């Protein structure tokens, strides 16, 4: 069970002066149950890349395989694919349109031609999973706050029971509280429901805290890929792509330069704290010994 | 979907035609259209064709690109040919079968009308291929400035036009995104009968309208925050000025128009 992109190339307006190569020779396999983050500078092709995964964009050349089947082959059921590979776009305003929150969440499953009871049951379940409060049910989706709209948008996709959930910058424009809520929600979905999460993000902190694997995209190519630890080791290279490493890692590098014996691979605040305390403990011991020697 | 339309899209290359004052191109296009309605015989059309070829050659826009732009108006052309061919009565009759009759004047008119349409559309498309929308509205504002005397709000109209033009690609892109967001939720836009298709548009149009209104208020606020107060006393960053080439082109157009007039007197029997 996997989602696989093979030698995917994508070009806008081929053969005119407006020609633009967006993706170049992309090869990536996403296993079921993975938490993958895709990062890259604005215009690096992230959004185009994820739109290949549920057949919203077809590649100029190359293949996209879902469980080994070519999704652009004749007769492949794209509606089935889009229910299995759910996609939440950056702005919830792009998808909310119904009069009430509940009706909007029902839109996806209804398109799958399920029975009305099944549609309602799935919408209920999605509301619970995403923590959309019950009293929102009859409210208009347009009166909600940014974070709440996003929750409803995610619920609207989850109601289709996807195996893969792709999110394009789900935290953009949210305040810190709303951001953490959305990310924790994703983590919970990943851990409890076993859904693969594919997260496109600018925020190194978000990625370091949540992702198992990172793809770095620059000018349409995958330039780095690996665990957060492996990827964030390339601080200079990342800077060249207009990206940085998490702040915790920056501090660890600075401490190392000052002679502290800390783990420069620490990318999250928790890891950094543990490593600094350990380094201090070591110093404490040596400082104590030095004091004794003086005496 | 909307991005694939070539008709009227600016073609970004550098050429003598691209650098002309937009007023020259506007006036030239207008003169060319008028000339197409003055001509009444093959000689006139030949002159119009050669002149168009000259303009296209100078513009560095590939002829293939211009032909591609004609595709959306093919239907219009067919309708025009159809009506001219079957409904013009006259002598001699070339072909007659039951209620269908094709006459020589009808055939002649159908062909000339189709040619006229092709020239007319290629000519005006050439203007939009070589002029950015901003330059075009600038040209209109200045070119029609004399209407201010008759209390026509020329500046406001030009401003509205340029804002509308500026919003077209933004809204087209937004529509594309919304369409994808709804397709990701299993929406289908190209299936079913007319009513089902119209209904399928609701999830696309509601977010699009909301976004358009929001963008409009945001823009109005941003303009007011920068003290926009209409056209009075407003100066231009790049004031339009006629150059030597513009004069040359005006002369060429007048010469062309004169030629077309003369061609009316020539009759070679077709």
XYZ file of N, CA and C in Angstrom, chain A residues 12-13 15-18 51 54-57 79 82-83 85-87 89-91 93-98 104-109 111-113 142 152-153 156-157 160, chain B residues 3-4 6 9-13 62 64-65 68 173-174 176-189 191 200 202-208 210-211 214-215:
246
model
N 4.490 24.060 -17.393
C 3.372 24.939 -17.743
C 3.564 25.477 -19.149
N 2.510 25.640 -19.914
C 2.550 26.244 -21.249
C 3.701 25.752 -22.103
N 6.089 24.950 -25.014
C 6.182 25.423 -26.392
C 5.808 26.872 -26.605
N 5.630 27.672 -25.554
C 5.390 29.103 -25.717
C 6.446 29.848 -24.893
N 6.551 31.184 -25.082
C 7.547 31.916 -24.282
C 7.225 31.860 -22.782
N 5.960 31.521 -22.439
C 5.588 31.449 -21.032
C 5.946 30.090 -20.431
N -0.589 18.176 -5.879
C -1.784 18.037 -6.705
C -1.677 16.866 -7.693
N -3.404 13.323 -6.132
C -4.792 12.863 -6.269
C -5.384 13.264 -7.619
N -4.500 13.314 -8.607
C -4.916 13.455 -10.006
C -5.603 14.780 -10.316
N -5.303 15.828 -9.539
C -5.848 17.141 -9.890
C -5.012 17.748 -11.009
N -3.744 17.355 -11.075
C -2.856 17.815 -12.135
C -2.244 16.567 -12.739
N -12.614 9.362 -8.693
C -13.398 9.732 -7.524
C -13.001 8.857 -6.328
N -9.704 10.116 -5.077
C -9.775 11.354 -4.304
C -10.396 11.140 -2.936
N -11.154 10.053 -2.787
C -11.652 9.761 -1.447
C -10.564 9.080 -0.621
N -7.205 9.574 -1.193
C -6.135 10.554 -1.013
C -6.808 11.916 -0.847
N -7.079 12.268 0.399
C -7.799 13.511 0.674
C -6.856 14.694 0.634
N -7.379 15.824 0.175
C -6.513 17.009 0.102
C -7.222 18.211 0.702
N -6.885 22.170 1.063
C -6.156 23.283 0.480
C -5.824 24.333 1.532
N -4.921 25.241 1.132
C -4.400 26.214 2.082
C -5.506 27.065 2.711
N -6.406 27.569 1.887
C -7.429 28.455 2.436
C -8.763 27.737 2.521
N -11.453 29.000 2.851
C -12.433 29.796 2.105
C -12.624 29.253 0.691
N -11.670 28.472 0.212
C -11.782 27.934 -1.142
C -12.718 26.752 -1.225
N -13.079 26.168 -0.108
C -13.940 25.008 -0.218
C -15.271 25.140 0.523
N -15.341 26.033 1.525
C -16.593 26.148 2.275
C -17.620 26.899 1.445
N -18.811 26.347 1.307
C -19.828 27.050 0.525
C -21.242 26.804 1.021
N -21.451 25.756 1.814
C -22.823 25.419 2.196
C -23.357 26.392 3.240
N -21.823 21.292 4.913
C -20.555 21.391 4.201
C -19.706 20.140 4.396
N -19.719 19.624 5.616
C -18.941 18.404 5.873
C -19.545 17.227 5.106
N -20.859 17.273 4.896
C -21.541 16.196 4.163
C -21.225 16.202 2.664
N -20.708 17.329 2.143
C -20.529 17.466 0.692
C -19.658 16.354 0.104
N -18.527 16.080 0.755
C -17.602 15.055 0.255
C -18.240 13.677 0.186
N -18.685 13.143 1.335
C -19.285 11.804 1.309
C -20.505 11.719 0.383
N -20.851 13.224 -2.423
C -20.322 13.051 -3.776
C -19.890 11.619 -4.044
N -19.628 10.867 -2.969
C -19.234 9.467 -3.149
C -20.448 8.577 -3.369
N -21.645 9.216 -3.416
C -22.889 8.494 -3.671
C -23.160 7.451 -2.595
N -19.171 30.631 7.302
C -18.486 31.899 7.056
C -18.337 32.752 8.296
N -13.161 22.739 10.183
C -14.318 22.298 9.399
C -13.859 21.797 8.030
N -12.893 22.514 7.434
C -12.384 22.099 6.124
C -11.743 20.716 6.213
N -14.373 18.144 6.544
C -15.029 17.911 5.262
C -14.275 16.904 4.417
N -12.952 16.861 4.552
C -12.161 15.898 3.789
C -12.114 14.556 4.519
N -14.620 11.741 4.061
C -14.511 10.816 2.936
C -13.664 9.605 3.304
N -6.887 29.303 -18.338
C -5.523 29.704 -18.664
C -5.180 29.367 -20.105
N -5.967 28.471 -20.728
C -5.615 28.004 -22.058
C -6.044 28.951 -23.162
N -5.901 31.748 -25.696
C -4.835 32.580 -26.237
C -5.371 33.910 -26.714
N -4.422 37.435 -25.129
C -3.407 37.410 -24.099
C -2.124 38.052 -24.606
N -1.512 38.864 -23.757
C -0.286 39.561 -24.136
C 0.817 38.565 -24.471
N 1.515 38.812 -25.584
C 2.599 37.923 -25.987
C 3.929 38.638 -25.756
N 4.651 38.235 -24.707
C 5.792 39.041 -24.260
C 7.065 38.859 -25.074
N 7.160 39.531 -26.202
C 8.447 39.639 -26.903
C 8.673 41.121 -27.193
N 4.473 34.896 -33.505
C 4.412 33.825 -34.510
C 3.015 33.704 -35.117
N 1.510 31.262 -36.152
C 0.851 30.075 -35.607
C 0.030 30.444 -34.370
N 0.618 31.324 -33.572
C -0.020 31.750 -32.321
C -1.305 32.523 -32.628
N -3.972 30.132 -33.760
C -4.501 29.408 -32.611
C -5.570 30.252 -31.903
N -7.312 32.271 -11.506
C -6.485 31.377 -10.711
C -7.257 30.898 -9.487
N -7.999 31.823 -8.894
C -8.781 31.472 -7.716
C -9.854 30.440 -8.082
N -9.696 28.322 -10.390
C -8.982 27.067 -10.605
C -8.734 26.359 -9.273
N -8.290 27.137 -8.267
C -8.016 26.550 -6.956
C -9.288 26.024 -6.306
N -10.362 26.823 -6.386
C -11.617 26.405 -5.770
C -12.119 25.135 -6.452
N -12.016 25.137 -7.790
C -12.459 23.962 -8.529
C -11.700 22.726 -8.069
N -10.392 22.872 -7.885
C -9.589 21.738 -7.440
C -9.961 21.326 -6.028
N -10.193 22.333 -5.157
C -10.539 22.000 -3.773
C -11.836 21.206 -3.733
N -12.797 21.563 -4.615
C -14.070 20.828 -4.613
C -13.925 19.483 -5.321
N -13.070 19.441 -6.347
C -12.833 18.153 -7.005
C -12.177 17.179 -6.035
N -11.311 17.720 -5.147
C -10.669 16.869 -4.151
C -11.717 16.277 -3.208
N -12.872 16.933 -3.106
C -13.947 16.383 -2.272
C -14.951 15.619 -3.134
N -14.524 15.226 -4.314
C -15.364 14.361 -5.133
C -16.361 15.075 -6.032
N -16.283 16.419 -6.106
C -17.207 17.130 -6.985
C -16.832 16.872 -8.438
N -17.855 16.791 -9.309
C -17.611 16.575 -10.731
C -18.305 17.700 -11.494
N -17.587 18.334 -12.419
C -18.167 19.477 -13.111
C -18.580 19.160 -14.545
N -20.179 16.300 -15.829
C -21.016 15.119 -15.983
C -22.482 15.515 -15.825
N -23.880 21.827 -10.129
C -22.498 21.513 -9.737
C -21.659 22.778 -9.626
N -22.558 25.535 -8.120
C -22.774 26.260 -6.857
C -21.547 26.204 -5.945
N -20.958 25.009 -5.717
C -19.790 24.964 -4.837
C -18.591 25.739 -5.381
N -18.626 26.067 -6.664
C -17.542 26.841 -7.260
C -17.835 28.336 -7.147
N -19.104 28.697 -7.431
C -19.441 30.119 -7.514
C -19.541 30.798 -6.152
N -20.067 30.074 -5.154
C -20.220 30.717 -3.839
C -18.865 31.190 -3.289
N -17.868 30.292 -3.191
C -16.580 30.786 -2.688
C -15.960 31.842 -3.603
N -16.192 31.732 -4.903
C -15.593 32.689 -5.835
C -16.176 34.089 -5.625
N -17.664 35.236 -2.897
C -17.262 35.744 -1.589
C -15.849 36.314 -1.675
N -14.980 35.579 -2.355
C -13.603 36.027 -2.462
C -13.508 37.306 -3.304
N -14.584 40.195 -1.184
C -13.585 40.502 -0.159
C -12.408 41.242 -0.796
N -11.972 40.758 -1.958
C -10.850 41.407 -2.633
C -11.197 42.834 -3.029
